[in-house]
XYZ file of N, CA, C and O in Angstrom:
720
model
N 40.386 22.411 -34.197
C 40.124 22.966 -32.875
C 39.112 22.115 -32.109
O 39.241 21.953 -30.912
N 38.100 21.574 -32.792
C 37.118 20.743 -32.103
C 37.754 19.453 -31.597
O 37.342 18.911 -30.577
N 38.769 18.966 -32.301
C 39.492 17.773 -31.862
C 40.239 18.074 -30.557
O 40.248 17.255 -29.642
N 40.842 19.255 -30.466
C 41.516 19.676 -29.245
C 40.531 19.757 -28.088
O 40.809 19.277 -26.992
N 39.371 20.358 -28.337
C 38.347 20.471 -27.285
C 37.836 19.100 -26.860
O 37.548 18.870 -25.683
N 37.715 18.216 -27.824
C 37.212 16.876 -27.538
C 38.153 16.132 -26.582
O 37.706 15.423 -25.688
N 39.454 16.293 -26.772
C 40.436 15.578 -25.965
C 41.163 16.475 -24.968
O 42.222 16.123 -24.461
N 40.580 17.615 -24.664
C 41.187 18.588 -23.769
C 41.533 17.992 -22.402
O 42.630 18.182 -21.892
N 40.617 17.242 -21.812
C 40.870 16.677 -20.489
C 41.962 15.609 -20.518
O 42.785 15.530 -19.597
N 41.986 14.830 -21.575
C 43.027 13.812 -21.713
C 44.386 14.486 -21.884
O 45.373 14.097 -21.248
N 44.440 15.504 -22.725
C 45.691 16.231 -22.941
C 46.145 16.930 -21.661
O 47.336 16.942 -21.343
N 45.204 17.488 -20.916
C 45.522 18.141 -19.645
C 46.147 17.128 -18.692
O 47.173 17.396 -18.071
N 45.534 15.950 -18.596
C 46.066 14.896 -17.734
C 47.496 14.532 -18.153
O 48.405 14.466 -17.324
N 47.697 14.299 -19.440
C 49.011 13.885 -19.945
C 50.059 14.955 -19.670
O 51.158 14.651 -19.178
N 49.737 16.210 -19.956
C 50.720 17.281 -19.759
C 51.037 17.500 -18.279
O 52.198 17.684 -17.910
N 50.029 17.483 -17.438
C 50.286 17.672 -16.006
C 51.052 16.480 -15.452
O 52.016 16.647 -14.698
N 50.644 15.275 -15.828
C 51.331 14.082 -15.349
C 52.799 14.085 -15.781
O 53.702 13.954 -14.959
N 53.026 14.227 -17.075
C 54.401 14.193 -17.585
C 55.226 15.375 -17.078
O 56.401 15.215 -16.733
N 54.616 16.552 -17.016
C 55.330 17.735 -16.543
C 55.741 17.611 -15.092
O 56.897 17.879 -14.735
N 54.815 17.198 -14.244
C 55.152 17.059 -12.822
C 56.128 15.902 -12.605
O 57.042 16.001 -11.785
N 55.966 14.814 -13.359
C 56.900 13.691 -13.237
C 58.309 14.124 -13.641
O 59.281 13.827 -12.941
N 58.425 14.842 -14.748
C 59.728 15.319 -15.217
C 60.347 16.283 -14.203
O 61.529 16.171 -13.860
N 59.551 17.213 -13.685
C 60.051 18.206 -12.733
C 60.513 17.545 -11.426
O 61.631 17.793 -10.952
N 59.662 16.699 -10.858
C 60.019 16.039 -9.596
C 61.202 15.087 -9.781
O 62.091 15.029 -8.926
N 61.230 14.370 -10.892
C 62.358 13.468 -11.171
C 63.652 14.250 -11.354
O 64.727 13.797 -10.933
N 63.558 15.413 -11.973
C 64.746 16.248 -12.156
C 65.295 16.715 -10.811
O 66.511 16.691 -10.583
N 64.408 17.143 -9.913
C 64.841 17.547 -8.571
C 65.478 16.368 -7.836
O 66.512 16.512 -7.181
N 64.859 15.206 -7.946
C 65.376 14.020 -7.270
C 66.742 13.627 -7.837
O 67.662 13.306 -7.088
N 66.884 13.675 -9.140
C 68.180 13.354 -9.754
C 69.250 14.363 -9.352
O 70.408 13.986 -9.144
N 68.873 15.639 -9.234
C 69.826 16.652 -8.771
C 70.267 16.336 -7.340
O 71.449 16.498 -6.993
N 69.342 15.884 -6.523
C 69.657 15.474 -5.153
C 70.636 14.299 -5.169
O 71.625 14.285 -4.431
N 70.390 13.304 -6.028
C 71.255 12.124 -6.083
C 72.666 12.457 -6.567
O 73.638 11.839 -6.126
N 72.769 13.438 -7.444
C 74.080 13.837 -7.969
C 74.991 14.325 -6.844
O 76.212 14.160 -6.913
N 74.408 14.863 -5.794
C 75.206 15.340 -4.661
C 76.040 14.227 -4.028
O 77.043 14.496 -3.367
N 75.634 12.979 -4.219
C 76.305 11.855 -3.576
C 77.181 11.062 -4.535
O 77.745 10.047 -4.172
N 77.310 11.561 -5.769
C 78.200 10.946 -6.748
C 79.573 11.605 -6.636
O 79.953 12.431 -7.446
N 80.276 11.223 -5.613
C 81.590 11.797 -5.354
C 82.672 10.764 -5.676
O 82.376 9.655 -6.118
N 83.906 11.133 -5.412
C 85.016 10.207 -5.639
C 84.858 8.950 -4.787
O 85.169 7.848 -5.209
N 84.368 9.134 -3.574
C 84.055 8.012 -2.682
C 82.541 7.983 -2.486
O 82.024 8.552 -1.529
N 81.814 7.327 -3.411
C 80.356 7.389 -3.358
C 79.778 6.724 -2.110
O 80.340 5.768 -1.593
N 78.688 7.290 -1.649
C 77.933 6.724 -0.536
C 76.458 6.732 -0.936
O 76.033 7.576 -1.726
N 75.678 5.814 -0.381
C 74.243 5.866 -0.646
C 73.665 7.165 -0.086
O 74.127 7.662 0.941
N 72.684 7.688 -0.755
C 72.062 8.922 -0.279
C 71.414 8.685 1.088
O 71.104 7.554 1.449
N 71.213 9.750 1.869
C 70.659 9.593 3.217
C 69.288 8.912 3.262
O 69.001 8.188 4.213
N 68.450 9.117 2.259
C 67.138 8.454 2.262
C 67.283 6.942 2.115
O 66.579 6.174 2.775
N 68.193 6.512 1.266
C 68.432 5.081 1.092
C 69.008 4.489 2.375
O 68.599 3.396 2.802
N 69.916 5.218 3.003
C 70.467 4.753 4.274
C 69.380 4.657 5.337
O 69.321 3.688 6.104
N 68.497 5.650 5.385
C 67.405 5.644 6.357
C 66.503 4.435 6.149
O 66.132 3.754 7.113
N 66.141 4.157 4.904
C 65.296 2.994 4.607
C 65.992 1.713 5.066
O 65.363 0.831 5.669
N 67.286 1.603 4.808
C 68.035 0.413 5.218
C 68.035 0.264 6.741
O 67.765 -0.829 7.266
N 68.313 1.350 7.455
C 68.362 1.272 8.917
C 66.979 1.023 9.520
O 66.849 0.272 10.489
N 65.938 1.644 8.951
C 64.591 1.401 9.469
C 64.150 -0.037 9.207
O 63.516 -0.664 10.063
N 64.503 -0.573 8.049
C 64.181 -1.972 7.744
C 64.923 -2.891 8.715
O 64.342 -3.849 9.238
N 66.186 -2.587 8.958
C 66.970 -3.377 9.903
C 66.402 -3.312 11.310
O 66.333 -4.331 12.014
N 65.970 -2.137 11.735
C 65.383 -1.987 13.070
C 64.103 -2.793 13.213
O 63.876 -3.431 14.245
N 63.271 -2.762 12.170
C 62.024 -3.532 12.224
C 62.327 -5.031 12.251
O 61.699 -5.778 13.006
N 63.290 -5.454 11.453
C 63.697 -6.868 11.478
C 64.215 -7.257 12.856
O 63.894 -8.333 13.364
N 65.022 -6.398 13.461
C 65.563 -6.674 14.799
C 64.437 -6.770 15.820
O 64.486 -7.609 16.731
N 63.410 -5.935 15.664
C 62.286 -5.983 16.605
C 61.493 -7.283 16.477
O 60.752 -7.644 17.377
N 61.668 -7.976 15.350
C 61.013 -9.276 15.156
C 61.859 -10.426 15.705
O 61.498 -11.589 15.580
N 63.017 -10.071 16.299
C 63.842 -11.077 16.940
C 65.022 -11.572 16.122
O 65.712 -12.506 16.541
N 65.280 -10.971 14.982
C 66.417 -11.382 14.159
C 67.667 -10.598 14.559
O 67.571 -9.435 14.949
N 68.808 -11.244 14.446
C 70.098 -10.596 14.684
C 70.477 -9.889 13.380
O 70.835 -10.551 12.405
N 70.396 -8.576 13.348
C 70.516 -7.811 12.107
C 71.712 -6.874 12.148
O 72.005 -6.271 13.180
N 72.354 -6.766 10.996
C 73.388 -5.757 10.796
C 73.068 -5.023 9.506
O 72.708 -5.646 8.501
N 73.193 -3.708 9.542
C 73.059 -2.890 8.339
C 74.371 -2.128 8.209
O 74.719 -1.330 9.072
N 75.099 -2.428 7.128
C 76.401 -1.791 6.925
C 76.515 -1.333 5.472
O 75.823 -1.856 4.591
N 77.377 -0.366 5.257
C 77.588 0.109 3.896
C 78.356 -0.945 3.111
O 79.317 -1.528 3.620
N 77.909 -1.188 1.905
C 78.598 -2.127 1.021
C 79.954 -1.542 0.649
O 80.090 -0.319 0.540
N 80.950 -2.407 0.465
C 82.291 -1.906 0.165
C 82.343 -1.047 -1.083
O 83.192 -0.179 -1.218
N 81.418 -1.250 -2.029
C 81.401 -0.405 -3.229
C 80.912 1.000 -2.908
O 81.127 1.924 -3.669
N 80.200 1.136 -1.763
C 79.681 2.441 -1.378
C 78.381 2.798 -2.061
O 77.823 3.857 -1.822
N 77.886 1.924 -2.920
C 76.671 2.257 -3.665
C 75.406 1.684 -3.061
O 74.313 1.961 -3.541
N 75.550 0.865 -2.016
C 74.366 0.273 -1.403
C 74.631 -0.013 0.061
O 75.759 0.082 0.543
N 73.561 -0.375 0.735
C 73.634 -0.785 2.129
C 73.379 -2.284 2.173
O 72.474 -2.778 1.495
N 74.182 -2.995 2.939
C 74.020 -4.445 3.074
C 73.127 -4.728 4.274
O 73.390 -4.252 5.371
N 72.090 -5.515 4.049
C 71.206 -5.957 5.120
C 71.571 -7.410 5.407
O 71.435 -8.277 4.539
N 72.073 -7.648 6.604
C 72.538 -8.974 6.977
C 71.751 -9.478 8.180
O 71.525 -8.731 9.122
N 71.347 -10.732 8.097
C 70.649 -11.368 9.205
C 71.485 -12.575 9.619
O 71.771 -13.447 8.785
N 71.874 -12.580 10.895
C 72.712 -13.649 11.440
C 73.921 -13.913 10.543
O 74.196 -15.054 10.161
N 74.575 -12.829 10.163
C 75.791 -12.835 9.334
C 75.577 -13.368 7.919
O 76.541 -13.716 7.238
N 74.338 -13.442 7.482
C 74.037 -13.856 6.107
C 73.584 -12.622 5.332
O 72.635 -11.944 5.729
N 74.274 -12.330 4.234
C 73.931 -11.192 3.389
C 72.621 -11.508 2.655
O 72.563 -12.429 1.851
N 71.565 -10.769 2.985
C 70.253 -11.029 2.391
C 69.873 -10.033 1.306
O 69.225 -10.402 0.336
N 70.222 -8.781 1.503
C 69.755 -7.774 0.556
C 70.728 -6.613 0.457
O 71.302 -6.189 1.458
N 70.890 -6.149 -0.744
C 71.611 -4.914 -0.980
C 70.574 -3.833 -1.237
O 69.813 -3.911 -2.193
N 70.504 -2.869 -0.359
C 69.499 -1.810 -0.488
C 70.148 -0.657 -1.240
O 71.067 -0.015 -0.741
N 69.669 -0.433 -2.446
C 70.201 0.597 -3.328
C 69.203 1.745 -3.425
O 68.097 1.677 -2.890
N 69.591 2.776 -4.156
C 68.730 3.964 -4.310
C 67.329 3.591 -4.775
O 66.345 4.138 -4.307
N 67.191 2.644 -5.661
C 65.882 2.248 -6.170
C 64.982 1.607 -5.131
O 63.778 1.453 -5.364
N 65.546 1.244 -3.984
C 64.766 0.601 -2.916
C 64.188 1.595 -1.920
O 63.530 1.192 -0.973
N 64.441 2.880 -2.103
C 64.001 3.839 -1.080
C 62.594 4.384 -1.317
O 62.113 5.198 -0.538
N 61.938 3.979 -2.353
C 60.548 4.299 -2.710
C 60.324 5.719 -3.239
O 59.199 6.062 -3.592
N 61.354 6.529 -3.346
C 61.155 7.907 -3.785
C 60.673 7.977 -5.228
O 59.777 8.752 -5.558
N 61.234 7.159 -6.107
C 60.790 7.164 -7.506
C 59.321 6.772 -7.621
O 58.580 7.333 -8.437
N 58.897 5.831 -6.796
C 57.490 5.399 -6.800
C 56.600 6.512 -6.247
O 55.503 6.750 -6.749
N 57.073 7.185 -5.217
C 56.305 8.298 -4.641
C 56.169 9.424 -5.668
O 55.102 10.043 -5.782
N 57.214 9.681 -6.442
C 57.141 10.700 -7.496
C 56.084 10.316 -8.529
O 55.288 11.160 -8.966
N 56.043 9.060 -8.907
C 55.030 8.569 -9.847
C 53.628 8.765 -9.272
O 52.712 9.246 -9.951
N 53.457 8.411 -7.999
C 52.176 8.576 -7.305
C 51.742 10.041 -7.280
O 50.605 10.387 -7.628
N 52.656 10.927 -6.883
C 52.340 12.355 -6.789
C 51.952 12.914 -8.155
O 50.984 13.686 -8.269
N 52.670 12.523 -9.195
C 52.380 13.029 -10.543
C 50.975 12.652 -10.984
O 50.266 13.462 -11.584
N 50.567 11.430 -10.675
C 49.219 10.992 -11.027
C 48.177 11.799 -10.270
O 47.190 12.263 -10.851
N 48.374 11.978 -8.969
C 47.410 12.729 -8.158
C 47.327 14.176 -8.642
O 46.229 14.738 -8.758
N 48.466 14.771 -8.971
C 48.452 16.149 -9.474
C 47.724 16.252 -10.812
O 47.067 17.267 -11.095
N 47.803 15.218 -11.627
C 47.115 15.228 -12.917
C 45.602 15.226 -12.735
O 44.868 15.671 -13.605
N 45.133 14.733 -11.587
C 43.711 14.779 -11.224
C 43.531 15.732 -10.053
O 42.865 15.405 -9.076
N 44.142 16.882 -10.148
C 44.155 17.845 -9.055
C 42.742 18.202 -8.611
O 41.897 18.552 -9.410
N 42.491 18.089 -7.309
C 41.216 18.467 -6.721
C 41.394 19.711 -5.884
O 42.314 20.503 -6.131
N 40.555 19.901 -4.877
C 40.739 21.038 -3.974
C 42.150 20.972 -3.353
O 42.638 19.897 -3.014
N 42.783 22.113 -3.224
C 44.174 22.183 -2.791
C 44.430 21.408 -1.503
O 45.338 20.572 -1.434
N 43.637 21.667 -0.478
C 43.853 21.025 0.824
C 43.697 19.503 0.714
O 44.521 18.756 1.235
N 42.673 19.057 0.022
C 42.423 17.626 -0.150
C 43.555 16.974 -0.926
O 44.049 15.903 -0.559
N 43.986 17.626 -2.006
C 45.053 17.073 -2.843
C 46.359 16.971 -2.063
O 47.011 15.920 -2.074
N 46.742 18.027 -1.379
C 47.996 18.014 -0.622
C 47.957 17.003 0.527
O 48.944 16.301 0.776
N 46.818 16.920 1.196
C 46.675 15.949 2.283
C 46.771 14.521 1.738
O 47.456 13.672 2.318
N 46.136 14.265 0.609
C 46.177 12.933 0.015
C 47.596 12.588 -0.458
O 48.050 11.453 -0.291
N 48.281 13.554 -1.029
C 49.669 13.325 -1.451
C 50.527 12.978 -0.239
O 51.331 12.036 -0.276
N 50.368 13.714 0.851
C 51.157 13.449 2.056
C 50.844 12.068 2.630
O 51.750 11.261 2.872
N 49.565 11.794 2.836
C 49.169 10.512 3.434
C 49.557 9.354 2.512
O 50.100 8.342 2.969
N 49.308 9.495 1.221
C 49.671 8.437 0.277
C 51.167 8.191 0.241
O 51.613 7.037 0.185
N 51.954 9.245 0.295
C 53.410 9.107 0.294
C 53.893 8.374 1.541
O 54.786 7.523 1.464
N 53.301 8.696 2.681
C 53.658 8.005 3.928
C 53.277 6.526 3.831
O 54.057 5.646 4.218
N 52.102 6.240 3.301
C 51.665 4.842 3.144
C 52.628 4.083 2.230
O 53.028 2.953 2.534
N 53.013 4.685 1.126
C 53.944 4.035 0.197
C 55.290 3.798 0.878
O 55.882 2.718 0.764
N 55.774 4.781 1.607
C 57.060 4.661 2.306
C 57.017 3.520 3.326
O 57.922 2.695 3.390
N 55.952 3.489 4.120
C 55.814 2.439 5.142
C 55.677 1.073 4.470
O 56.297 0.092 4.908
N 54.877 0.997 3.410
C 54.729 -0.269 2.699
C 56.063 -0.725 2.132
O 56.362 -1.923 2.107
N 56.881 0.207 1.687
C 58.197 -0.132 1.168
C 59.073 -0.753 2.261
O 59.750 -1.750 2.018
N 59.050 -0.172 3.453
C 59.816 -0.736 4.573
C 59.302 -2.148 4.877
O 60.093 -3.086 5.041
N 57.987 -2.295 4.922
C 57.401 -3.610 5.203
C 57.771 -4.634 4.141
O 58.052 -5.788 4.457
N 57.792 -4.230 2.884
C 58.127 -5.192 1.827
C 59.592 -5.606 1.920
O 59.922 -6.757 1.677
N 60.478 -4.681 2.288
C 61.887 -5.043 2.461
C 62.028 -6.030 3.621
O 62.749 -7.029 3.522
N 61.313 -5.765 4.704
C 61.366 -6.653 5.867
C 60.793 -8.023 5.507
O 61.403 -9.060 5.807
N 59.638 -8.047 4.866
C 59.029 -9.332 4.500
C 59.891 -10.092 3.503
O 60.021 -11.319 3.592
N 60.486 -9.385 2.566
C 61.389 -10.039 1.624
C 62.595 -10.612 2.365
O 63.004 -11.751 2.113
N 63.146 -9.858 3.292
C 64.312 -10.326 4.046
C 63.975 -11.563 4.877
O 64.740 -12.533 4.892
N 62.838 -11.527 5.542
C 62.411 -12.695 6.319
C 62.209 -13.881 5.379
O 62.647 -15.000 5.665
N 61.551 -13.642 4.246
C 61.332 -14.706 3.275
C 62.633 -15.278 2.743
O 62.783 -16.503 2.622
N 63.585 -14.406 2.435
C 64.878 -14.869 1.925
C 65.645 -15.659 2.989
O 66.335 -16.628 2.681
N 65.510 -15.235 4.235
C 66.208 -15.925 5.321
C 65.558 -17.271 5.638
O 66.237 -18.277 5.800
N 64.241 -17.267 5.736
C 63.523 -18.478 6.139
C 63.285 -19.451 4.975
O 63.211 -20.655 5.180
N 63.093 -18.925 3.775
C 62.765 -19.751 2.608
C 63.641 -19.364 1.418
O 63.138 -18.866 0.408
N 64.935 -19.581 1.503
C 65.839 -19.122 0.441
C 65.537 -19.731 -0.933
O 65.836 -19.112 -1.950
N 64.929 -20.888 -0.975
C 64.646 -21.513 -2.279
C 63.593 -20.748 -3.072
O 63.447 -20.946 -4.263
N 62.852 -19.865 -2.411
C 61.831 -19.071 -3.097
C 62.314 -17.649 -3.405
O 61.506 -16.771 -3.691
N 63.613 -17.432 -3.333
C 64.147 -16.079 -3.481
C 63.746 -15.426 -4.806
O 63.404 -14.247 -4.839
N 63.763 -16.174 -5.887
C 63.399 -15.601 -7.186
C 61.949 -15.111 -7.174
O 61.660 -14.000 -7.597
N 61.046 -15.933 -6.688
C 59.623 -15.562 -6.646
C 59.381 -14.379 -5.714
O 58.601 -13.484 -6.025
N 60.063 -14.409 -4.577
C 59.885 -13.332 -3.614
C 60.325 -11.985 -4.193
O 59.637 -10.985 -4.035
N 61.472 -11.966 -4.853
C 62.003 -10.704 -5.353
C 61.354 -10.263 -6.655
O 61.146 -9.076 -6.880
N 61.023 -11.195 -7.531
C 60.495 -10.788 -8.836
C 58.974 -10.693 -8.885
O 58.428 -10.052 -9.777
N 58.274 -11.317 -7.936
C 56.804 -11.249 -7.951
C 56.278 -10.469 -6.744
O 55.604 -9.458 -6.897
N 56.576 -10.943 -5.537
C 56.034 -10.296 -4.345
C 56.535 -8.867 -4.180
O 55.767 -7.957 -3.877
N 57.829 -8.677 -4.363
C 58.449 -7.378 -4.125
C 57.795 -6.273 -4.952
O 57.325 -5.277 -4.407
N 57.701 -6.412 -6.292
C 57.046 -5.355 -7.077
C 55.534 -5.297 -6.853
O 54.949 -4.216 -6.835
N 54.910 -6.456 -6.663
C 53.459 -6.478 -6.467
C 53.052 -5.681 -5.227
O 52.072 -4.940 -5.255
N 53.826 -5.798 -4.172
C 53.496 -5.094 -2.927
C 53.496 -3.587 -3.133
O 52.544 -2.899 -2.760
N 54.534 -3.054 -3.742
C 54.642 -1.597 -3.856
C 53.751 -1.053 -4.968
O 53.043 -0.071 -4.785
N 53.764 -1.696 -6.129
C 52.933 -1.203 -7.235
C 51.453 -1.449 -6.966
O 50.608 -0.652 -7.368
N 51.142 -2.529 -6.274
C 49.749 -2.771 -5.880
C 49.245 -1.695 -4.940
O 48.118 -1.211 -5.066
N 50.098 -1.293 -3.999
C 49.734 -0.220 -3.068
C 49.483 1.082 -3.823
O 48.481 1.764 -3.585
N 50.367 1.416 -4.744
C 50.212 2.648 -5.527
C 48.928 2.588 -6.354
O 48.168 3.559 -6.405
N 48.670 1.464 -6.977
C 47.465 1.321 -7.794
C 46.198 1.503 -6.951
O 45.276 2.212 -7.358
N 46.170 0.901 -5.778
C 45.002 1.057 -4.888
C 44.849 2.515 -4.459
O 43.728 3.051 -4.449
N 45.954 3.165 -4.140
C 45.887 4.585 -3.768
C 45.377 5.436 -4.931
O 44.608 6.380 -4.731
N 45.804 5.104 -6.147
C 45.302 5.822 -7.327
C 43.796 5.625 -7.486
O 43.074 6.573 -7.765
N 43.337 4.384 -7.323
C 41.899 4.111 -7.442
C 41.100 4.902 -6.410
O 40.053 5.473 -6.731
N 41.593 4.930 -5.184
C 40.923 5.695 -4.133
C 40.893 7.176 -4.503
O 39.862 7.841 -4.356
N 42.020 7.701 -5.013
C 42.067 9.113 -5.383
C 41.085 9.429 -6.511
O 40.390 10.449 -6.471
N 41.006 8.577 -7.499
C 40.086 8.808 -8.616
C 38.651 8.824 -8.105
O 37.841 9.649 -8.535
N 38.326 7.959 -7.153
C 36.972 7.957 -6.570
C 36.715 9.253 -5.797
O 35.653 9.850 -5.900
N 37.695 9.694 -5.019
C 37.561 10.958 -4.283
C 37.432 12.112 -5.273
O 36.552 12.961 -5.136
N 38.305 12.115 -6.263
C 38.312 13.176 -7.266
C 36.998 13.200 -8.033
O 36.431 14.270 -8.253
N 36.498 12.034 -8.421
C 35.266 12.006 -9.214
C 34.073 12.473 -8.380
O 33.174 13.131 -8.896
N 34.058 12.153 -7.086
C 32.983 12.660 -6.225
C 33.077 14.170 -6.097
O 32.073 14.873 -6.121
N 34.285 14.687 -5.961
C 34.483 16.134 -5.859
C 34.049 16.790 -7.171
O 33.404 17.826 -7.177
N 34.390 16.196 -8.298
C 34.074 16.750 -9.614
C 32.564 16.810 -9.842
O 32.072 17.735 -10.459
N 31.832 15.806 -9.332
C 30.370 15.780 -9.509
C 29.692 16.930 -8.779
O 28.664 17.415 -9.205
N 30.295 17.365 -7.665
C 29.702 18.479 -6.913
C 29.885 19.735 -7.713
O 29.255 20.666 -7.735
């Protein structure tokens, strides 16, 4: 029993983190199943991310087309008739937002502060995701020889780096709240 008490906070963190991650992921997977039909289409969130990325690229002066891939499983992002990116479900940032929310819930603070931080952090992650798709697309178009580095290093670093910084900020907020 003393061992349980000694690691109570660690166990609480693990159970809340894993429980909320499992629950939110289950809801998200149930949502995705709705689009696994005979003629599959990307889910509306993935389509929205593709169109918003295309709009931002167009605002930068590029001739952009966003169309559904013939397989129906992704959206094609094309710049000046060059296929640059296939935007799939994994590109819509929802899985990353679920990971972020689970961590924040595991360090649950005052209700209003926690919910506000989850909302603001989720918006930041979503916006950063759009920006990373746009920057990757510009990089692929302007510097195609660096495509491997852009997709395998910059792409994950941008989104996971953002989440990590948001987690650090939350832990600092949470620890200040806990000290009071």
